Amino acid sequence: MERALGIELRKLSNLTCRYFDQQTNKRAVDAVTGTNGWIIGYIARREKEGREVYQRDLETRFGITRSTASKVVALMVQKGLIEQQSVPGDRRVRRLTLTHKAEEVKRMMDEDHEKFEATLRKGLSEEELATLFSLLDRLQENLRGMDVKEGTEKA
């Protein structure tokens, strides 16, 4: 019987979840919710680029409402993950910066992801990786072309 691509992708997804469940940094990183992790990563990237981050940036980047962003920011401040700093000349906005605690969480997440990438790439040549990425791009494009409600390809 022919192997089903969907099942193989699902198995790979399950193995990925198991891999991260077994990482040493998991407990510390799990204390941060998924959304908080994405926000930490976003702020870290922007800070590295020398760009400031404001609540409205989170609203735009993550497609959330002002009230949701306010709640998320307040909780992250309460957890000691970000700080709000006044902006000279504009009392209405506050710049968001990472705390040392968030920077440590980010470091641990990066460490786990680097180990994961190295594990996945083990034994694969550059040519094989290029082929794999090309195939994955095509699979993603195939799925983007599907009308999920109808289960048929879009014209």
PDB file of C-alpha atoms in Angstrom:
ATOM      1  CA  MET A   1       0.000   0.000   0.000  1.00  0.00           C
ATOM      2  CA  GLU A   2       1.205   3.503  -0.820  1.00  0.00           C
ATOM      3  CA  ARG A   3       2.247   5.776   2.055  1.00  0.00           C
ATOM      4  CA  ALA A   4      -0.153   8.641   2.764  1.00  0.00           C
ATOM      5  CA  LEU A   5       1.592  12.011   2.781  1.00  0.00           C
ATOM      6  CA  GLY A   6      -0.886  13.503   5.259  1.00  0.00           C
ATOM      7  CA  ILE A   7      -0.273  10.726   7.761  1.00  0.00           C
ATOM      8  CA  GLU A   8       3.509  11.043   7.398  1.00  0.00           C
ATOM      9  CA  LEU A   9       3.296  14.821   7.987  1.00  0.00           C
ATOM     10  CA  ARG A  10       1.107  14.229  11.040  1.00  0.00           C
ATOM     11  CA  LYS A  11       3.608  11.714  12.427  1.00  0.00           C
ATOM     12  CA  LEU A  12       6.391  14.256  11.926  1.00  0.00           C
ATOM     13  CA  SER A  13       4.306  16.856  13.750  1.00  0.00           C
ATOM     14  CA  ASN A  14       3.739  14.450  16.658  1.00  0.00           C
ATOM     15  CA  LEU A  15       7.463  13.671  16.860  1.00  0.00           C
ATOM     16  CA  THR A  16       8.198  17.413  16.881  1.00  0.00           C
ATOM     17  CA  CYS A  17       5.847  17.922  19.822  1.00  0.00           C
ATOM     18  CA  ARG A  18       7.421  15.019  21.699  1.00  0.00           C
ATOM     19  CA  TYR A  19      10.902  16.392  21.027  1.00  0.00           C
ATOM     20  CA  PHE A  20      10.064  19.761  22.592  1.00  0.00           C
ATOM     21  CA  ASP A  21       8.222  18.093  25.492  1.00  0.00           C
ATOM     22  CA  GLN A  22      11.500  16.364  26.414  1.00  0.00           C
ATOM     23  CA  GLN A  23      13.742  19.428  26.304  1.00  0.00           C
ATOM     24  CA  THR A  24      15.463  20.537  29.502  1.00  0.00           C
ATOM     25  CA  ASN A  25      14.271  24.120  29.089  1.00  0.00           C
ATOM     26  CA  LYS A  26      10.641  23.066  28.671  1.00  0.00           C
ATOM     27  CA  ARG A  27       9.494  23.783  32.228  1.00  0.00           C
ATOM     28  CA  ALA A  28      10.893  27.329  32.245  1.00  0.00           C
ATOM     29  CA  VAL A  29       9.609  28.071  28.755  1.00  0.00           C
ATOM     30  CA  ASP A  30       6.184  26.541  29.502  1.00  0.00           C
ATOM     31  CA  ALA A  31       5.697  29.150  32.213  1.00  0.00           C
ATOM     32  CA  VAL A  32       5.326  31.539  29.293  1.00  0.00           C
ATOM     33  CA  THR A  33       2.183  31.033  27.211  1.00  0.00           C
ATOM     34  CA  GLY A  34       2.462  30.569  23.453  1.00  0.00           C
ATOM     35  CA  THR A  35       1.290  34.096  22.721  1.00  0.00           C
ATOM     36  CA  ASN A  36       3.728  35.530  25.242  1.00  0.00           C
ATOM     37  CA  GLY A  37       6.518  33.569  23.549  1.00  0.00           C
ATOM     38  CA  TRP A  38       5.587  34.998  20.141  1.00  0.00           C
ATOM     39  CA  ILE A  39       5.508  38.514  21.600  1.00  0.00           C
ATOM     40  CA  ILE A  40       8.878  38.033  23.314  1.00  0.00           C
ATOM     41  CA  GLY A  41      10.347  36.858  20.008  1.00  0.00           C
ATOM     42  CA  TYR A  42       8.814  39.805  18.139  1.00  0.00           C
ATOM     43  CA  ILE A  43      10.070  42.401  20.621  1.00  0.00           C
ATOM     44  CA  ALA A  44      13.529  40.776  20.690  1.00  0.00           C
ATOM     45  CA  ARG A  45      13.794  40.914  16.869  1.00  0.00           C
ATOM     46  CA  ARG A  46      12.671  44.532  16.773  1.00  0.00           C
ATOM     47  CA  GLU A  47      15.085  45.514  19.558  1.00  0.00           C
ATOM     48  CA  LYS A  48      17.918  43.759  17.708  1.00  0.00           C
ATOM     49  CA  GLU A  49      17.050  45.865  14.631  1.00  0.00           C
ATOM     50  CA  GLY A  50      17.180  48.996  16.798  1.00  0.00           C
ATOM     51  CA  ARG A  51      13.432  49.556  16.465  1.00  0.00           C
ATOM     52  CA  GLU A  52      11.063  50.423  19.269  1.00  0.00           C
ATOM     53  CA  VAL A  53       7.876  48.461  19.989  1.00  0.00           C
ATOM     54  CA  TYR A  54       4.567  49.888  21.119  1.00  0.00           C
ATOM     55  CA  GLN A  55       1.268  48.235  21.960  1.00  0.00           C
ATOM     56  CA  ARG A  56      -0.182  49.254  18.584  1.00  0.00           C
ATOM     57  CA  ASP A  57       2.642  47.258  16.922  1.00  0.00           C
ATOM     58  CA  LEU A  58       1.420  44.137  18.739  1.00  0.00           C
ATOM     59  CA  GLU A  59      -2.145  44.859  17.634  1.00  0.00           C
ATOM     60  CA  THR A  60      -1.047  45.082  14.005  1.00  0.00           C
ATOM     61  CA  ARG A  61       1.458  42.210  14.020  1.00  0.00           C
ATOM     62  CA  PHE A  62      -0.780  39.705  15.786  1.00  0.00           C
ATOM     63  CA  GLY A  63      -4.164  40.908  14.510  1.00  0.00           C
ATOM     64  CA  ILE A  64      -5.571  41.544  17.976  1.00  0.00           C
ATOM     65  CA  THR A  65      -7.863  44.258  19.286  1.00  0.00           C
ATOM     66  CA  ARG A  66      -6.704  47.140  21.433  1.00  0.00           C
ATOM     67  CA  SER A  67      -8.414  45.681  24.517  1.00  0.00           C
ATOM     68  CA  THR A  68      -6.819  42.244  23.981  1.00  0.00           C
ATOM     69  CA  ALA A  69      -3.401  43.845  23.519  1.00  0.00           C
ATOM     70  CA  SER A  70      -3.907  45.869  26.705  1.00  0.00           C
ATOM     71  CA  LYS A  71      -4.757  42.724  28.667  1.00  0.00           C
ATOM     72  CA  VAL A  72      -1.801  40.778  27.235  1.00  0.00           C
ATOM     73  CA  VAL A  73       0.612  43.632  27.947  1.00  0.00           C
ATOM     74  CA  ALA A  74      -0.727  44.043  31.499  1.00  0.00           C
ATOM     75  CA  LEU A  75      -0.331  40.316  32.200  1.00  0.00           C
ATOM     76  CA  MET A  76       3.172  40.233  30.724  1.00  0.00           C
ATOM     77  CA  VAL A  77       4.131  43.213  32.901  1.00  0.00           C
ATOM     78  CA  GLN A  78       2.634  41.420  35.913  1.00  0.00           C
ATOM     79  CA  LYS A  79       4.640  38.260  35.063  1.00  0.00           C
ATOM     80  CA  GLY A  80       7.800  40.356  34.854  1.00  0.00           C
ATOM     81  CA  LEU A  81       8.353  39.670  31.135  1.00  0.00           C
ATOM     82  CA  ILE A  82       8.091  43.190  29.718  1.00  0.00           C
ATOM     83  CA  GLU A  83       8.299  46.737  30.956  1.00  0.00           C
ATOM     84  CA  GLN A  84       6.447  49.799  29.743  1.00  0.00           C
ATOM     85  CA  GLN A  85       8.577  52.915  29.415  1.00  0.00           C
ATOM     86  CA  SER A  86       7.380  56.457  28.953  1.00  0.00           C
ATOM     87  CA  VAL A  87       8.126  58.109  25.651  1.00  0.00           C
ATOM     88  CA  PRO A  88       9.412  61.671  25.858  1.00  0.00           C
ATOM     89  CA  GLY A  89       6.962  64.057  24.238  1.00  0.00           C
ATOM     90  CA  ASP A  90       4.000  61.659  24.067  1.00  0.00           C
ATOM     91  CA  ARG A  91       2.288  60.587  27.260  1.00  0.00           C
ATOM     92  CA  ARG A  92      -0.268  58.493  25.356  1.00  0.00           C
ATOM     93  CA  VAL A  93       2.151  55.752  24.312  1.00  0.00           C
ATOM     94  CA  ARG A  94       4.590  53.555  26.165  1.00  0.00           C
ATOM     95  CA  ARG A  95       7.497  51.685  24.660  1.00  0.00           C
ATOM     96  CA  LEU A  96       7.598  47.959  25.412  1.00  0.00           C
ATOM     97  CA  THR A  97      10.925  46.396  26.346  1.00  0.00           C
ATOM     98  CA  LEU A  98      11.936  42.931  27.469  1.00  0.00           C
ATOM     99  CA  THR A  99      13.013  42.267  31.041  1.00  0.00           C
ATOM    100  CA  HIS A 100      16.013  40.121  31.916  1.00  0.00           C
ATOM    101  CA  LYS A 101      13.574  37.301  32.707  1.00  0.00           C
ATOM    102  CA  ALA A 102      12.109  37.468  29.167  1.00  0.00           C
ATOM    103  CA  GLU A 103      15.574  37.638  27.629  1.00  0.00           C
ATOM    104  CA  GLU A 104      16.497  34.441  29.500  1.00  0.00           C
ATOM    105  CA  VAL A 105      13.319  32.713  28.269  1.00  0.00           C
ATOM    106  CA  LYS A 106      14.142  33.848  24.724  1.00  0.00           C
ATOM    107  CA  ARG A 107      17.675  32.467  25.067  1.00  0.00           C
ATOM    108  CA  MET A 108      16.318  29.098  26.196  1.00  0.00           C
ATOM    109  CA  MET A 109      13.767  28.992  23.356  1.00  0.00           C
ATOM    110  CA  ASP A 110      16.500  29.818  20.839  1.00  0.00           C
ATOM    111  CA  GLU A 111      18.765  27.130  22.304  1.00  0.00           C
ATOM    112  CA  ASP A 112      16.014  24.506  22.004  1.00  0.00           C
ATOM    113  CA  HIS A 113      15.213  25.534  18.432  1.00  0.00           C
ATOM    114  CA  GLU A 114      18.876  25.410  17.395  1.00  0.00           C
ATOM    115  CA  LYS A 115      19.197  21.862  18.802  1.00  0.00           C
ATOM    116  CA  PHE A 116      15.974  20.887  17.039  1.00  0.00           C
ATOM    117  CA  GLU A 117      17.155  22.239  13.665  1.00  0.00           C
ATOM    118  CA  ALA A 118      20.490  20.440  14.025  1.00  0.00           C
ATOM    119  CA  THR A 119      18.683  17.203  14.861  1.00  0.00           C
ATOM    120  CA  LEU A 120      16.362  17.533  11.847  1.00  0.00           C
ATOM    121  CA  ARG A 121      19.203  18.371   9.447  1.00  0.00           C
ATOM    122  CA  LYS A 122      21.445  15.502  10.614  1.00  0.00           C
ATOM    123  CA  GLY A 123      22.524  13.369   7.649  1.00  0.00           C
ATOM    124  CA  LEU A 124      20.951  15.618   5.009  1.00  0.00           C
ATOM    125  CA  SER A 125      23.091  17.245   2.319  1.00  0.00           C
ATOM    126  CA  GLU A 126      22.586  20.852   1.203  1.00  0.00           C
ATOM    127  CA  GLU A 127      21.107  19.539  -2.046  1.00  0.00           C
ATOM    128  CA  GLU A 128      18.654  17.315  -0.162  1.00  0.00           C
ATOM    129  CA  LEU A 129      17.669  20.231   2.072  1.00  0.00           C
ATOM    130  CA  ALA A 130      17.075  22.443  -0.970  1.00  0.00           C
ATOM    131  CA  THR A 131      14.874  19.738  -2.493  1.00  0.00           C
ATOM    132  CA  LEU A 132      12.997  19.254   0.773  1.00  0.00           C
ATOM    133  CA  PHE A 133      12.325  22.981   1.156  1.00  0.00           C
ATOM    134  CA  SER A 134      11.175  23.170  -2.461  1.00  0.00           C
ATOM    135  CA  LEU A 135       8.776  20.283  -1.906  1.00  0.00           C
ATOM    136  CA  LEU A 136       7.475  21.784   1.339  1.00  0.00           C
ATOM    137  CA  ASP A 137       6.879  25.101  -0.447  1.00  0.00           C
ATOM    138  CA  ARG A 138       4.878  23.286  -3.124  1.00  0.00           C
ATOM    139  CA  LEU A 139       2.814  21.406  -0.527  1.00  0.00           C
ATOM    140  CA  GLN A 140       2.032  24.665   1.245  1.00  0.00           C
ATOM    141  CA  GLU A 141       1.078  26.297  -2.035  1.00  0.00           C
ATOM    142  CA  ASN A 142      -1.191  23.335  -2.859  1.00  0.00           C
ATOM    143  CA  LEU A 143      -2.975  23.776   0.463  1.00  0.00           C
ATOM    144  CA  ARG A 144      -3.276  27.549   0.006  1.00  0.00           C
ATOM    145  CA  GLY A 145      -5.034  26.793  -3.287  1.00  0.00           C
ATOM    146  CA  MET A 146      -7.725  24.735  -1.557  1.00  0.00           C
ATOM    147  CA  ASP A 147     -11.164  26.030  -0.716  1.00  0.00           C
ATOM    148  CA  VAL A 148     -11.385  24.494   2.736  1.00  0.00           C
ATOM    149  CA  LYS A 149     -15.193  24.762   2.937  1.00  0.00           C
ATOM    150  CA  GLU A 150     -15.690  23.003  -0.378  1.00  0.00           C
ATOM    151  CA  GLY A 151     -12.663  20.680  -0.302  1.00  0.00           C
ATOM    152  CA  THR A 152     -11.866  21.599  -3.895  1.00  0.00           C
ATOM    153  CA  GLU A 153      -9.187  23.628  -5.602  1.00  0.00           C
ATOM    154  CA  LYS A 154      -9.865  27.310  -6.167  1.00  0.00           C
ATOM    155  CA  ALA A 155     -10.086  28.309  -9.785  1.00  0.00           C
TER     156      ALA A 155
END
